[in-house]
GROMACS .gro file of C-alpha atoms in nm:
model
  255
    1UNK     CA    1  -0.280  -2.797  -0.748
    2UNK     CA    2  -0.197  -2.736  -1.134
    3UNK     CA    3  -0.265  -2.365  -1.096
    4UNK     CA    4  -0.045  -2.349  -0.773
    5UNK     CA    5   0.239  -2.533  -0.978
    6UNK     CA    6   0.210  -2.282  -1.261
    7UNK     CA    7   0.219  -1.970  -1.025
    8UNK     CA    8   0.518  -2.113  -0.858
    9UNK     CA    9   0.699  -2.194  -1.166
   10UNK     CA   10   0.624  -1.853  -1.308
   11UNK     CA   11   0.731  -1.699  -0.979
   12UNK     CA   12   1.071  -1.886  -0.995
   13UNK     CA   13   1.124  -1.779  -1.361
   14UNK     CA   14   1.047  -1.401  -1.297
   15UNK     CA   15   1.275  -1.436  -0.984
   16UNK     CA   16   1.561  -1.577  -1.182
   17UNK     CA   17   1.521  -1.297  -1.441
   18UNK     CA   18   1.466  -1.000  -1.233
   19UNK     CA   19   1.643  -1.072  -0.905
   20UNK     CA   20   1.998  -0.964  -1.026
   21UNK     CA   21   1.832  -0.639  -1.158
   22UNK     CA   22   1.684  -0.563  -0.810
   23UNK     CA   23   2.014  -0.654  -0.635
   24UNK     CA   24   2.206  -0.422  -0.876
   25UNK     CA   25   1.955  -0.132  -0.806
   26UNK     CA   26   1.986  -0.191  -0.421
   27UNK     CA   27   2.353  -0.184  -0.431
   28UNK     CA   28   2.355   0.142  -0.614
   29UNK     CA   29   2.252   0.291  -0.286
   30UNK     CA   30   2.504   0.112  -0.075
   31UNK     CA   31   2.750   0.347   0.122
   32UNK     CA   32   3.024   0.075   0.120
   33UNK     CA   33   3.227   0.019  -0.206
   34UNK     CA   34   3.192  -0.356  -0.143
   35UNK     CA   35   2.886  -0.510  -0.278
   36UNK     CA   36   2.802  -0.731   0.000
   37UNK     CA   37   2.516  -0.797   0.230
   38UNK     CA   38   2.412  -0.675   0.489
   39UNK     CA   39   2.390  -0.305   0.369
   40UNK     CA   40   2.483  -0.096   0.667
   41UNK     CA   41   2.407   0.232   0.536
   42UNK     CA   42   2.230   0.388   0.241
   43UNK     CA   43   2.355   0.687   0.023
   44UNK     CA   44   2.307   0.878  -0.282
   45UNK     CA   45   2.674   0.971  -0.321
   46UNK     CA   46   2.731   0.739  -0.623
   47UNK     CA   47   2.447   0.916  -0.818
   48UNK     CA   48   2.608   1.243  -0.723
   49UNK     CA   49   2.976   1.140  -0.836
   50UNK     CA   50   2.800   0.992  -1.155
   51UNK     CA   51   2.670   1.336  -1.256
   52UNK     CA   52   3.009   1.482  -1.193
   53UNK     CA   53   3.191   1.256  -1.435
   54UNK     CA   54   3.261   1.446  -1.753
   55UNK     CA   55   3.353   1.126  -1.961
   56UNK     CA   56   3.014   0.979  -1.880
   57UNK     CA   57   2.829   1.307  -1.990
   58UNK     CA   58   3.022   1.303  -2.319
   59UNK     CA   59   2.948   0.945  -2.387
   60UNK     CA   60   2.581   1.010  -2.316
   61UNK     CA   61   2.589   1.303  -2.556
   62UNK     CA   62   2.741   1.061  -2.827
   63UNK     CA   63   2.468   0.812  -2.756
   64UNK     CA   64   2.199   1.064  -2.822
   65UNK     CA   65   2.377   1.187  -3.120
   66UNK     CA   66   2.367   0.837  -3.281
   67UNK     CA   67   2.040   0.709  -3.146
   68UNK     CA   68   1.805   1.002  -3.239
   69UNK     CA   69   1.914   1.015  -3.618
   70UNK     CA   70   1.916   0.640  -3.635
   71UNK     CA   71   1.567   0.622  -3.497
   72UNK     CA   72   1.437   0.890  -3.737
   73UNK     CA   73   1.604   0.709  -4.034
   74UNK     CA   74   1.463   0.385  -3.916
   75UNK     CA   75   1.114   0.522  -3.908
   76UNK     CA   76   1.154   0.627  -4.277
   77UNK     CA   77   1.292   0.317  -4.390
   78UNK     CA   78   1.099   0.079  -4.190
   79UNK     CA   79   0.759   0.247  -4.269
   80UNK     CA   80   0.834   0.245  -4.635
   81UNK     CA   81   0.927  -0.126  -4.609
   82UNK     CA   82   0.615  -0.212  -4.417
   83UNK     CA   83   0.390  -0.054  -4.682
   84UNK     CA   84   0.577  -0.229  -4.963
   85UNK     CA   85   0.546  -0.570  -4.795
   86UNK     CA   86   0.200  -0.530  -4.684
   87UNK     CA   87   0.031  -0.358  -4.969
   88UNK     CA   88   0.209  -0.505  -5.262
   89UNK     CA   89   0.276  -0.860  -5.399
   90UNK     CA   90   0.590  -0.934  -5.605
   91UNK     CA   91   0.845  -1.205  -5.675
   92UNK     CA   92   1.104  -1.234  -5.386
   93UNK     CA   93   0.897  -1.051  -5.133
   94UNK     CA   94   0.935  -1.314  -4.855
   95UNK     CA   95   1.306  -1.327  -4.917
   96UNK     CA   96   1.342  -0.948  -4.918
   97UNK     CA   97   1.140  -0.926  -4.603
   98UNK     CA   98   1.360  -1.191  -4.428
   99UNK     CA   99   1.678  -1.020  -4.545
  100UNK     CA  100   1.561  -0.696  -4.367
  101UNK     CA  101   1.486  -0.898  -4.043
  102UNK     CA  102   1.811  -1.080  -4.059
  103UNK     CA  103   2.036  -0.796  -3.894
  104UNK     CA  104   1.806  -0.804  -3.599
  105UNK     CA  105   1.768  -1.181  -3.571
  106UNK     CA  106   2.142  -1.259  -3.608
  107UNK     CA  107   2.380  -1.247  -3.332
  108UNK     CA  108   2.518  -0.889  -3.292
  109UNK     CA  109   2.872  -0.990  -3.357
  110UNK     CA  110   2.789  -1.126  -3.697
  111UNK     CA  111   2.616  -0.812  -3.790
  112UNK     CA  112   2.888  -0.601  -3.650
  113UNK     CA  113   3.159  -0.805  -3.852
  114UNK     CA  114   2.952  -0.788  -4.167
  115UNK     CA  115   2.899  -0.415  -4.127
  116UNK     CA  116   3.271  -0.348  -4.062
  117UNK     CA  117   3.375  -0.527  -4.380
  118UNK     CA  118   3.100  -0.348  -4.594
  119UNK     CA  119   3.193   0.000  -4.452
  120UNK     CA  120   3.574  -0.074  -4.510
  121UNK     CA  121   3.469  -0.168  -4.888
  122UNK     CA  122   3.304   0.174  -4.906
  123UNK     CA  123   3.615   0.324  -4.742
  124UNK     CA  124   3.399   0.445  -4.470
  125UNK     CA  125   3.621   0.483  -4.151
  126UNK     CA  126   3.486   0.384  -3.795
  127UNK     CA  127   3.302   0.690  -3.654
  128UNK     CA  128   2.994   0.793  -3.500
  129UNK     CA  129   2.837   0.821  -3.838
  130UNK     CA  130   2.918   0.457  -3.907
  131UNK     CA  131   2.765   0.360  -3.583
  132UNK     CA  132   2.448   0.557  -3.665
  133UNK     CA  133   2.419   0.358  -3.992
  134UNK     CA  134   2.467   0.044  -3.827
  135UNK     CA  135   2.209   0.114  -3.561
  136UNK     CA  136   1.973   0.188  -3.864
  137UNK     CA  137   2.013  -0.163  -3.981
  138UNK     CA  138   1.927  -0.295  -3.651
  139UNK     CA  139   1.640  -0.062  -3.546
  140UNK     CA  140   1.460  -0.070  -3.891
  141UNK     CA  141   1.311  -0.421  -3.840
  142UNK     CA  142   1.169  -0.314  -3.501
  143UNK     CA  143   0.960  -0.037  -3.675
  144UNK     CA  144   0.886  -0.239  -3.975
  145UNK     CA  145   0.724  -0.521  -3.774
  146UNK     CA  146   0.515  -0.275  -3.570
  147UNK     CA  147   0.393  -0.076  -3.874
  148UNK     CA  148   0.316  -0.396  -4.065
  149UNK     CA  149   0.101  -0.548  -3.771
  150UNK     CA  150  -0.093  -0.226  -3.760
  151UNK     CA  151  -0.133  -0.215  -4.133
  152UNK     CA  152  -0.285  -0.564  -4.125
  153UNK     CA  153  -0.562  -0.437  -3.901
  154UNK     CA  154  -0.622  -0.123  -4.108
  155UNK     CA  155  -0.933  -0.140  -4.319
  156UNK     CA  156  -0.804  -0.055  -4.678
  157UNK     CA  157  -1.152   0.049  -4.768
  158UNK     CA  158  -1.106   0.376  -4.572
  159UNK     CA  159  -0.824   0.466  -4.800
  160UNK     CA  160  -1.010   0.359  -5.111
  161UNK     CA  161  -1.318   0.576  -4.995
  162UNK     CA  162  -1.085   0.884  -4.938
  163UNK     CA  163  -0.957   0.856  -5.289
  164UNK     CA  164  -1.301   0.790  -5.435
  165UNK     CA  165  -1.403   1.122  -5.263
  166UNK     CA  166  -1.130   1.318  -5.452
  167UNK     CA  167  -0.842   1.298  -5.219
  168UNK     CA  168  -0.495   1.237  -5.366
  169UNK     CA  169  -0.274   0.930  -5.252
  170UNK     CA  170  -0.056   1.190  -5.058
  171UNK     CA  171  -0.357   1.351  -4.880
  172UNK     CA  172  -0.511   0.997  -4.812
  173UNK     CA  173  -0.189   0.913  -4.646
  174UNK     CA  174  -0.160   1.197  -4.422
  175UNK     CA  175  -0.538   1.236  -4.323
  176UNK     CA  176  -0.650   0.869  -4.320
  177UNK     CA  177  -0.358   0.635  -4.300
  178UNK     CA  178  -0.107   0.813  -4.075
  179UNK     CA  179  -0.367   0.890  -3.797
  180UNK     CA  180  -0.440   0.519  -3.785
  181UNK     CA  181  -0.086   0.399  -3.769
  182UNK     CA  182   0.061   0.672  -3.552
  183UNK     CA  183   0.046   0.470  -3.235
  184UNK     CA  184   0.260   0.185  -3.415
  185UNK     CA  185   0.512   0.444  -3.532
  186UNK     CA  186   0.545   0.616  -3.193
  187UNK     CA  187   0.581   0.250  -3.036
  188UNK     CA  188   0.845   0.157  -3.302
  189UNK     CA  189   1.025   0.499  -3.260
  190UNK     CA  190   1.047   0.469  -2.880
  191UNK     CA  191   1.150   0.097  -2.891
  192UNK     CA  192   1.390   0.159  -3.160
  193UNK     CA  193   1.544   0.449  -2.948
  194UNK     CA  194   1.579   0.214  -2.658
  195UNK     CA  195   1.736  -0.049  -2.868
  196UNK     CA  196   1.996   0.197  -3.040
  197UNK     CA  197   2.082   0.359  -2.698
  198UNK     CA  198   2.162   0.034  -2.532
  199UNK     CA  199   2.335  -0.132  -2.833
  200UNK     CA  200   2.709  -0.235  -2.766
  201UNK     CA  201   2.800  -0.523  -2.978
  202UNK     CA  202   2.766  -0.373  -3.311
  203UNK     CA  203   2.876  -0.034  -3.171
  204UNK     CA  204   3.206  -0.196  -3.071
  205UNK     CA  205   3.312  -0.288  -3.432
  206UNK     CA  206   3.212   0.056  -3.579
  207UNK     CA  207   3.272   0.314  -3.295
  208UNK     CA  208   3.639   0.417  -3.358
  209UNK     CA  209   3.794   0.659  -3.102
  210UNK     CA  210   3.468   0.789  -2.963
  211UNK     CA  211   3.254   0.631  -2.693
  212UNK     CA  212   2.887   0.575  -2.650
  213UNK     CA  213   2.742   0.529  -2.300
  214UNK     CA  214   2.728   0.159  -2.297
  215UNK     CA  215   3.080   0.147  -2.434
  216UNK     CA  216   3.201   0.383  -2.160
  217UNK     CA  217   3.032   0.162  -1.906
  218UNK     CA  218   3.207  -0.148  -2.050
  219UNK     CA  219   3.519   0.031  -2.034
  220UNK     CA  220   3.477   0.108  -1.663
  221UNK     CA  221   3.398  -0.248  -1.586
  222UNK     CA  222   3.711  -0.370  -1.738
  223UNK     CA  223   3.930  -0.172  -1.501
  224UNK     CA  224   3.756  -0.291  -1.189
  225UNK     CA  225   3.433  -0.263  -1.004
  226UNK     CA  226   3.275   0.079  -0.911
  227UNK     CA  227   2.960   0.151  -0.730
  228UNK     CA  228   2.895   0.421  -0.997
  229UNK     CA  229   2.838   0.133  -1.255
  230UNK     CA  230   2.546   0.031  -1.018
  231UNK     CA  231   2.398   0.389  -1.037
  232UNK     CA  232   2.436   0.399  -1.421
  233UNK     CA  233   2.284   0.076  -1.452
  234UNK     CA  234   1.993   0.171  -1.244
  235UNK     CA  235   1.918   0.491  -1.438
  236UNK     CA  236   1.951   0.265  -1.764
  237UNK     CA  237   1.667   0.047  -1.617
  238UNK     CA  238   1.461   0.332  -1.531
  239UNK     CA  239   1.491   0.508  -1.860
  240UNK     CA  240   1.440   0.180  -2.073
  241UNK     CA  241   1.128   0.082  -1.864
  242UNK     CA  242   0.989   0.428  -1.904
  243UNK     CA  243   1.029   0.431  -2.300
  244UNK     CA  244   0.901   0.073  -2.324
  245UNK     CA  245   0.587   0.153  -2.098
  246UNK     CA  246   0.514   0.486  -2.279
  247UNK     CA  247   0.550   0.292  -2.611
  248UNK     CA  248   0.331   0.011  -2.505
  249UNK     CA  249   0.061   0.245  -2.371
  250UNK     CA  250   0.043   0.442  -2.679
  251UNK     CA  251   0.034   0.142  -2.917
  252UNK     CA  252  -0.254  -0.005  -2.713
  253UNK     CA  253  -0.444   0.318  -2.698
  254UNK     CA  254  -0.403   0.418  -3.072
  255UNK     CA  255  -0.402   0.078  -3.244
   0.00000   0.00000   0.00000
C-alpha cells in the first residue's frame, strides 16, 4: 500500500512539473492560432515560419556569441578554482568558495543588479561583452562543482607517482589528471552552455540594444501570443535535454 502511495505521489509531482511542457510542445503542431483543445489539424507551418524569421536568427547568433566564450572562460576559471579549493588549505577557503557559489545561488535579479552597478563603476557599457562576463560569473560555479566532485574521487597518489617517475607538474596534469577529469569538464561545459544559452534575468540588465534568443522570445510574448513561440519553446526543450543527456552520459562514463 505504501509503495502504491509513493508511486501515485511521484506520478502526480511529475505530471504537475512536465504536463505544461508537453502541452506546449503539442500546441506547436496545432494548425489553429488559438491554443485550445481539441486540436482539429496538425501542421509544421509554425516551424517553417520560425526558420524564416531574421530577428530570431540574429538573436540565436548573439546567444551563441555570448554562450560559447562564457562557457570557455568558465571552464578555465572554474577548473582553476576547483584545484585551489580541493588541493590546498588556506585561511578563508570556505568563505572564498561560498563567494564563488553565491552568484549561482542568489536570485538572478540580485546578481543582475549587482553586475550592472559593478560594470557602471568600471565604465563598461551594456553590451554583448558585458553579458558574456555576467554569464561567466553564473556558469563558473557549475564547472567548479563538477570538477571538485571529480577531484575528490581522484587518487592523488597517481599524480605523485607520475612526478616521482620524473614527469613535471605540467606533464602530470596533461597525461594523468586531465584524462581523469575530462568527463567532469565536458559535463560542466555542456551544462554551463545550456545555463548561459537559456539565461534571461541577468541578460536583461546587461544586454543593451542587442537581443539574445531568450530575450527575443520574451519580447515576442509581450506583444501577444504567437504559435511560433510554442515552436521555439519546443526546440529549446529538445536542445537543452540533448545537451544535458549528453553531458550526463559522458560524466557517468568517464568519472
